[in-house]
Coordinates of C-alpha atoms in Angstrom, one line a residue:
M245 CA -7.8 -0.1 21.9
D246 CA -5.1 2.4 20.9
I247 CA -1.5 2.2 19.7
E248 CA 1.0 4.3 21.6
L249 CA 3.0 6.4 19.0
K250 CA 6.3 8.0 19.5
Q251 CA 6.0 11.7 20.1
G252 CA 8.2 14.6 18.9
C253 CA 8.7 13.1 15.5
R254 CA 9.2 15.1 12.3
Y255 CA 7.4 12.5 10.2
S256 CA 4.1 10.8 10.9
L257 CA 4.6 8.2 8.2
L258 CA 7.6 6.9 6.2
V259 CA 7.5 4.6 3.2
P260 CA 10.4 2.9 1.4
T261 CA 9.4 2.4 -2.3
S262 CA 10.5 2.0 -5.9
M263 CA 8.8 4.9 -7.9
G264 CA 7.7 4.2 -11.4
L265 CA 5.3 5.4 -14.2
R266 CA 1.7 4.3 -14.8
V267 CA 0.4 4.5 -18.3
T268 CA -3.4 4.2 -18.9
P269 CA -5.5 4.7 -22.0
E270 CA -8.1 7.4 -22.0
S271 CA -11.8 6.7 -21.5
G272 CA -11.4 3.2 -20.1
Q273 CA -10.2 1.8 -23.5
P274 CA -8.0 -1.3 -23.9
V275 CA -4.3 -0.6 -24.4
H276 CA -4.1 -2.3 -27.8
S277 CA -6.9 -0.1 -29.1
S278 CA -5.6 3.2 -27.9
D279 CA -3.3 6.0 -29.1
L280 CA -3.8 8.5 -26.3
F281 CA -2.5 7.7 -22.8
H282 CA -2.3 9.3 -19.4
L283 CA 1.0 9.2 -17.6
Q284 CA 1.4 9.4 -13.8
A285 CA 4.0 8.8 -11.2
T286 CA 3.2 5.7 -9.1
S287 CA 4.0 3.2 -6.4
A288 CA 1.8 1.1 -4.1
E289 CA 3.6 2.6 -1.1
T290 CA 3.1 6.2 -2.0
N291 CA -0.5 5.3 -2.8
V292 CA -0.8 4.4 0.9
A293 CA 1.0 7.5 2.1
S294 CA -1.2 9.9 -0.1
I295 CA -4.1 9.7 2.4
S296 CA -1.9 11.1 5.1
S297 CA -0.1 13.6 3.0
Y298 CA -3.3 15.1 1.4
L299 CA -4.8 15.3 4.9
G300 CA -1.9 17.3 6.2
L301 CA 0.4 14.9 8.0
K302 CA 4.1 14.9 7.3
V303 CA 5.3 12.0 5.1
K304 CA 8.7 10.9 3.9
V305 CA 9.6 8.6 1.0
L306 CA 12.8 6.6 0.7
T307 CA 13.5 5.6 -2.9
A308 CA 16.1 5.8 -5.7
F309 CA 16.2 7.9 -8.9
V310 CA 17.9 7.5 -12.3
Q311 CA 20.3 10.4 -12.5
G312 CA 19.4 13.0 -15.1
S313 CA 16.3 11.2 -16.2
P314 CA 13.3 13.4 -17.2
F315 CA 11.1 10.8 -15.7
A316 CA 12.9 11.1 -12.4
A317 CA 12.2 14.8 -12.5
F318 CA 8.6 14.1 -13.3
I319 CA 8.3 11.8 -10.3
K320 CA 10.0 14.3 -7.9
S321 CA 7.6 17.0 -9.1
N322 CA 4.7 14.7 -8.4
L323 CA 5.9 13.8 -4.9
R324 CA 6.3 17.5 -4.1
A325 CA 2.8 18.1 -5.4
R326 CA 1.5 15.5 -3.0
G327 CA 3.2 17.2 -0.1
M328 CA 5.8 14.4 0.4
D329 CA 9.4 14.8 1.4
F330 CA 11.8 12.3 -0.3
E331 CA 15.4 11.2 -0.3
G332 CA 17.5 8.6 -2.1
P333 CA 20.5 8.0 -4.3
E334 CA 20.8 9.2 -7.9
V335 CA 21.9 6.2 -9.9
P336 CA 23.7 6.7 -13.2
Q337 CA 21.6 5.3 -16.1
G338 CA 24.6 3.4 -17.5
G339 CA 23.7 3.9 -21.1
P340 CA 20.6 2.9 -23.1
W341 CA 20.5 -0.6 -21.7
G342 CA 21.0 0.5 -18.1
Y343 CA 18.6 1.5 -15.3
R344 CA 15.2 3.1 -15.5
H345 CA 12.0 3.6 -13.5
Q346 CA 9.6 0.7 -13.8
I347 CA 6.5 1.1 -16.0
N348 CA 3.0 -0.1 -15.1
I349 CA 0.7 -0.3 -18.2
A350 CA -2.9 -0.6 -17.2
D351 CA -6.2 -1.1 -18.9
S352 CA -8.8 -0.1 -16.3
G353 CA -11.5 -2.3 -18.0
Y354 CA -15.1 -1.4 -18.3
G355 CA -18.4 -3.3 -17.5
S356 CA -18.0 -6.9 -18.5
R357 CA -14.4 -6.4 -19.7
G358 CA -12.0 -6.9 -16.8
P359 CA -8.9 -4.8 -16.1
R360 CA -5.5 -5.9 -17.4
V361 CA -2.2 -4.8 -16.0
W362 CA 1.2 -5.3 -17.6
N363 CA 4.3 -4.7 -15.5
D364 CA 7.5 -3.8 -17.3
R365 CA 10.2 -3.8 -14.6
A366 CA 13.4 -4.6 -16.6
G367 CA 16.3 -2.5 -15.3
E368 CA 14.2 -1.1 -12.5
V369 CA 16.3 1.3 -10.4
G370 CA 14.4 0.4 -7.3
R371 CA 15.9 -3.1 -7.3
L372 CA 19.2 -1.4 -6.2
L373 CA 17.7 0.1 -3.0
D374 CA 20.5 -0.4 -0.4
V375 CA 20.5 0.4 3.3
A376 CA 24.0 1.8 2.9
D377 CA 22.5 4.7 1.0
F378 CA 20.4 5.9 3.9
D379 CA 21.3 7.2 7.3
L380 CA 18.9 5.3 9.4
E381 CA 20.3 6.7 12.7
R382 CA 19.4 10.2 11.5
I383 CA 16.0 9.2 10.0
F384 CA 14.7 7.2 13.0
G385 CA 16.9 8.6 15.8
E386 CA 17.1 12.3 15.0
E387 CA 14.2 13.2 12.6
G388 CA 11.8 10.6 14.1
V389 CA 9.1 8.6 12.5
Q390 CA 5.8 7.5 14.1
I391 CA 4.9 4.7 11.7
V392 CA 7.0 3.1 8.9
H393 CA 4.9 1.3 6.3
L394 CA 6.7 -1.6 4.5
S395 CA 5.4 -3.5 1.5
G396 CA 6.0 -7.0 0.4
L397 CA 6.4 -5.6 -3.1
I398 CA 9.6 -3.9 -2.1
A399 CA 10.8 -6.7 0.2
A400 CA 10.6 -9.1 -2.7
L401 CA 12.1 -7.0 -5.5
S402 CA 15.6 -8.3 -5.1
P403 CA 17.9 -9.8 -2.5
Q404 CA 19.2 -6.3 -1.9
T405 CA 15.8 -4.8 -1.3
S406 CA 14.9 -7.7 1.0
R407 CA 17.9 -6.8 3.2
F408 CA 16.9 -3.1 2.9
C409 CA 13.4 -3.7 4.3
L410 CA 14.8 -5.9 7.1
E411 CA 17.3 -3.3 8.2
I412 CA 14.6 -0.6 8.1
A413 CA 12.3 -2.7 10.2
R414 CA 15.1 -3.4 12.7
A415 CA 16.0 0.3 12.9
A416 CA 12.4 1.3 13.4
K417 CA 12.1 -1.3 16.2
K418 CA 15.2 0.1 17.9
Y419 CA 13.9 3.7 17.9
G420 CA 10.3 2.9 18.9
T421 CA 8.7 3.5 15.5
R422 CA 5.6 1.4 14.9
I423 CA 5.9 -1.0 11.9
S424 CA 3.1 -1.6 9.4
F425 CA 3.6 -4.4 6.9
D426 CA 1.4 -5.1 3.9
L427 CA 2.4 -8.5 2.6
N428 CA 1.5 -7.8 -1.0
Y429 CA 2.3 -11.2 -2.5
R430 CA 3.3 -11.3 -6.1
A431 CA 3.9 -14.8 -7.6
S432 CA 6.3 -13.6 -10.2
F433 CA 8.5 -11.9 -7.6
W434 CA 8.7 -15.1 -5.4
K435 CA 9.5 -17.5 -8.2
G436 CA 12.7 -19.4 -7.3
R437 CA 13.1 -17.5 -4.0
E438 CA 10.2 -19.0 -2.0
Q439 CA 12.1 -20.1 1.1
E440 CA 14.4 -17.1 1.2
L441 CA 11.4 -14.7 1.0
H442 CA 9.3 -16.7 3.5
D443 CA 12.1 -16.3 6.0
V444 CA 12.5 -12.5 5.3
F445 CA 8.7 -11.9 5.5
A446 CA 8.5 -14.0 8.7
E447 CA 11.2 -11.9 10.4
I448 CA 9.5 -8.6 9.4
C449 CA 6.2 -9.9 10.6
S450 CA 7.7 -11.0 14.0
I451 CA 8.6 -7.4 14.8
S452 CA 5.6 -5.6 13.1
D453 CA 2.8 -3.9 15.0
I454 CA 0.3 -3.9 12.1
L455 CA -0.1 -6.8 9.6
I456 CA -2.2 -6.4 6.5
G457 CA -3.0 -8.8 3.7
N458 CA -5.7 -9.3 1.1
E459 CA -7.6 -12.6 1.0
E460 CA -4.5 -14.7 0.0
D461 CA -1.4 -12.9 1.3
F462 CA -1.2 -14.5 4.7
Q463 CA -1.6 -17.9 3.1
L464 CA 0.9 -17.5 0.3
C465 CA 3.6 -15.5 2.1
L466 CA 3.5 -17.1 5.5
G467 CA 1.9 -20.5 4.9
I468 CA -1.0 -19.8 7.2
E469 CA -4.1 -21.9 6.4
G470 CA -7.0 -19.9 5.2
P471 CA -10.1 -20.0 3.0
E472 CA -10.1 -20.0 -0.8
A473 CA -10.0 -16.5 -2.1
G474 CA -12.3 -15.0 -4.8
G475 CA -15.6 -16.2 -6.0
K476 CA -19.1 -15.1 -5.1
D477 CA -20.7 -14.5 -1.7
I478 CA -17.5 -13.6 0.1
A479 CA -19.5 -12.5 3.1
S480 CA -20.2 -16.2 3.8
K481 CA -16.4 -16.7 4.3
I482 CA -15.9 -14.0 7.0
D483 CA -15.7 -16.5 9.9
A484 CA -13.1 -18.5 8.0
F485 CA -11.1 -15.3 7.4
K486 CA -11.3 -14.6 11.2
D487 CA -10.1 -18.0 11.9
M488 CA -7.1 -17.4 9.6
I489 CA -6.3 -14.1 11.3
G490 CA -6.4 -15.9 14.6
R491 CA -3.8 -18.3 13.3
V492 CA -1.7 -15.4 12.1
K493 CA -1.9 -13.7 15.5
A494 CA -0.9 -16.9 17.3
S495 CA 2.2 -17.1 15.0
Y496 CA 3.1 -13.4 15.3
P497 CA 2.0 -12.3 18.7
N498 CA 4.0 -9.0 18.7
A499 CA 1.5 -7.5 16.2
R500 CA -1.5 -5.8 17.7
V501 CA -3.6 -5.1 14.5
F502 CA -4.4 -7.5 11.7
A503 CA -6.5 -6.5 8.7
T504 CA -7.7 -7.9 5.4
T505 CA -9.9 -6.5 2.7
L506 CA -12.8 -8.4 1.1
R507 CA -13.7 -7.9 -2.5
E508 CA -16.4 -9.5 -4.6
V509 CA -16.5 -8.4 -8.3
N510 CA -20.0 -8.0 -9.8
N511 CA -18.5 -6.3 -12.9
T512 CA -15.6 -4.0 -13.5
N513 CA -17.5 -1.0 -12.3
S514 CA -19.4 -2.6 -9.4
H515 CA -17.7 -4.3 -6.5
N516 CA -18.9 -5.5 -3.1
W517 CA -16.2 -4.1 -0.8
G518 CA -15.7 -5.1 2.8
A519 CA -13.0 -5.5 5.4
I520 CA -12.1 -7.3 8.7
M521 CA -9.8 -6.0 11.4
L522 CA -8.6 -7.5 14.7
A523 CA -7.4 -4.8 17.0
G524 CA -6.1 -6.3 20.2
D525 CA -8.8 -8.8 21.1
E526 CA -11.6 -6.8 19.4
W527 CA -13.0 -7.6 16.0
H528 CA -14.3 -5.0 13.7
T529 CA -16.1 -6.0 10.4
V530 CA -17.4 -4.0 7.5
M531 CA -19.8 -6.3 5.7
P532 CA -19.3 -6.1 1.9
R533 CA -21.4 -3.5 0.3
E534 CA -21.6 -2.2 -3.2
I535 CA -19.2 0.6 -4.4
H536 CA -19.0 2.0 -7.9
V537 CA -15.6 1.7 -9.5
L538 CA -13.9 4.0 -12.0
D539 CA -10.5 2.3 -11.7
R540 CA -10.0 -0.5 -9.1
I541 CA -6.2 -0.2 -9.0
G542 CA -5.1 1.3 -5.7
G543 CA -8.2 0.5 -3.7
G544 CA -6.4 -1.8 -1.3
D545 CA -3.7 0.8 -0.9
G546 CA -6.3 3.4 -0.1
F547 CA -7.7 1.1 2.6
V548 CA -4.3 0.8 4.2
G549 CA -3.6 4.5 3.9
G550 CA -6.9 5.4 5.6
M551 CA -6.4 2.9 8.4
L552 CA -2.9 4.2 9.1
Y553 CA -4.2 7.8 9.1
A554 CA -6.9 7.0 11.6
I555 CA -4.3 5.3 13.8
L556 CA -2.0 8.3 13.5
K557 CA -4.9 10.6 14.5
G558 CA -5.4 8.6 17.7
W559 CA -9.1 7.7 16.9
D560 CA -10.9 4.8 18.5
S561 CA -10.1 1.5 16.8
E562 CA -13.7 1.2 15.4
K563 CA -13.0 4.2 13.2
W564 CA -9.7 2.8 11.8
I565 CA -11.5 0.2 9.7
Q566 CA -14.3 2.6 8.8
F567 CA -11.9 5.3 7.5
G568 CA -9.8 2.7 5.8
W569 CA -12.8 1.2 4.0
A570 CA -14.0 4.6 2.9
S571 CA -10.5 5.7 1.7
G572 CA -10.3 2.5 -0.4
A573 CA -13.7 3.2 -1.9
L574 CA -12.6 6.8 -2.6
A575 CA -9.4 5.6 -4.4
T576 CA -11.5 3.7 -6.9
T577 CA -13.2 6.9 -8.0
F578 CA -9.9 8.4 -9.2
L579 CA -8.1 7.9 -12.5
T580 CA -4.8 8.1 -10.5
D581 CA -4.2 4.9 -8.5
Y582 CA -4.1 6.9 -5.3
A583 CA -6.9 8.8 -3.5
Q584 CA -6.6 12.6 -3.1
P585 CA -9.1 13.3 -0.3
A586 CA -10.1 17.0 -0.1
D587 CA -10.7 16.6 3.6
E588 CA -11.7 14.1 6.3
D589 CA -15.4 15.0 5.7
Q590 CA -15.2 13.8 2.1
V591 CA -14.0 10.4 3.3
W592 CA -16.6 10.1 6.1
S593 CA -19.4 11.0 3.6
I594 CA -18.4 7.9 1.7
W595 CA -18.6 5.8 4.8
Q596 CA -22.1 7.2 5.5
G597 CA -23.3 6.6 2.0
N598 CA -23.9 10.3 1.5
A599 CA -23.2 11.2 -2.2
R600 CA -25.3 14.4 -2.1
V601 CA -23.9 17.6 -3.5
K602 CA -22.0 19.7 -1.0
R603 CA -22.2 23.4 -1.5

């Protein structure tokens, strides 16, 4: 199976996102025990896009910045270093209690001590993302985009960003851009907005070409019956996950690709990592196998990024899930929460289980 992509486009991949800062202690230490921290620019959606940008495809980011903020300058510099174009409004801070870029404070964990993540999103400038600040006719009609990747994180940030994602999906559909949607359920985002967000997510799903979730997203966002997530021996649940994806396909027949990752945690630094993908009527499964984890955050984004890259390259569908699996495994070897592949061969070596030195 293949996915016909629009030709003559300036951008292979476009991601709307709310950029922020990730703060992690050195040497895998807990936050409360540390006084040295690493700062990086972050967002789940640019984590996805990094696979394509590092491997040479043109990527564009739609976001918002705090005007005059040194952290906004830091983020812009990082996006340039990753080879990404970007655009978005400059929002005045509005004083010390005004807007800022969100902060993600992460303890990566080690061994038997699990990771802990603390999100500090008060005053997040990304909650102001507004379709009125972007010329979608120019972006999709003149510049051209092959795939737009939407995330449930952005769709659920605020009522304004929900409308923003809906309008982007509608514009993409109008101009023949393929739509990828990672549901990315977060309970704290949905609290008090359950019906509203269910309706928004359902509409985006109804016009999407590629639908992605982890073990629970389809159940919690769309109300699709599925197996209990987590626990041990996740491989034994694969048939149940396939049944769930079948129910998603029946509810959203416009989509042609459905995928979910599978993760079984042995300890913080050892996971059994797998994936399931339905492409058209063809199933592809990567049975969970052990990967060694430096930092798990971003592994799921790496999977999505690798899968979308493989689709953009026009490879056979069997390779979509393989490259996605390996890109997700690669991401967990970085202290950044996004993978930075040197080349395609580095990713394929992970798929092949080849960790020998390359000279």
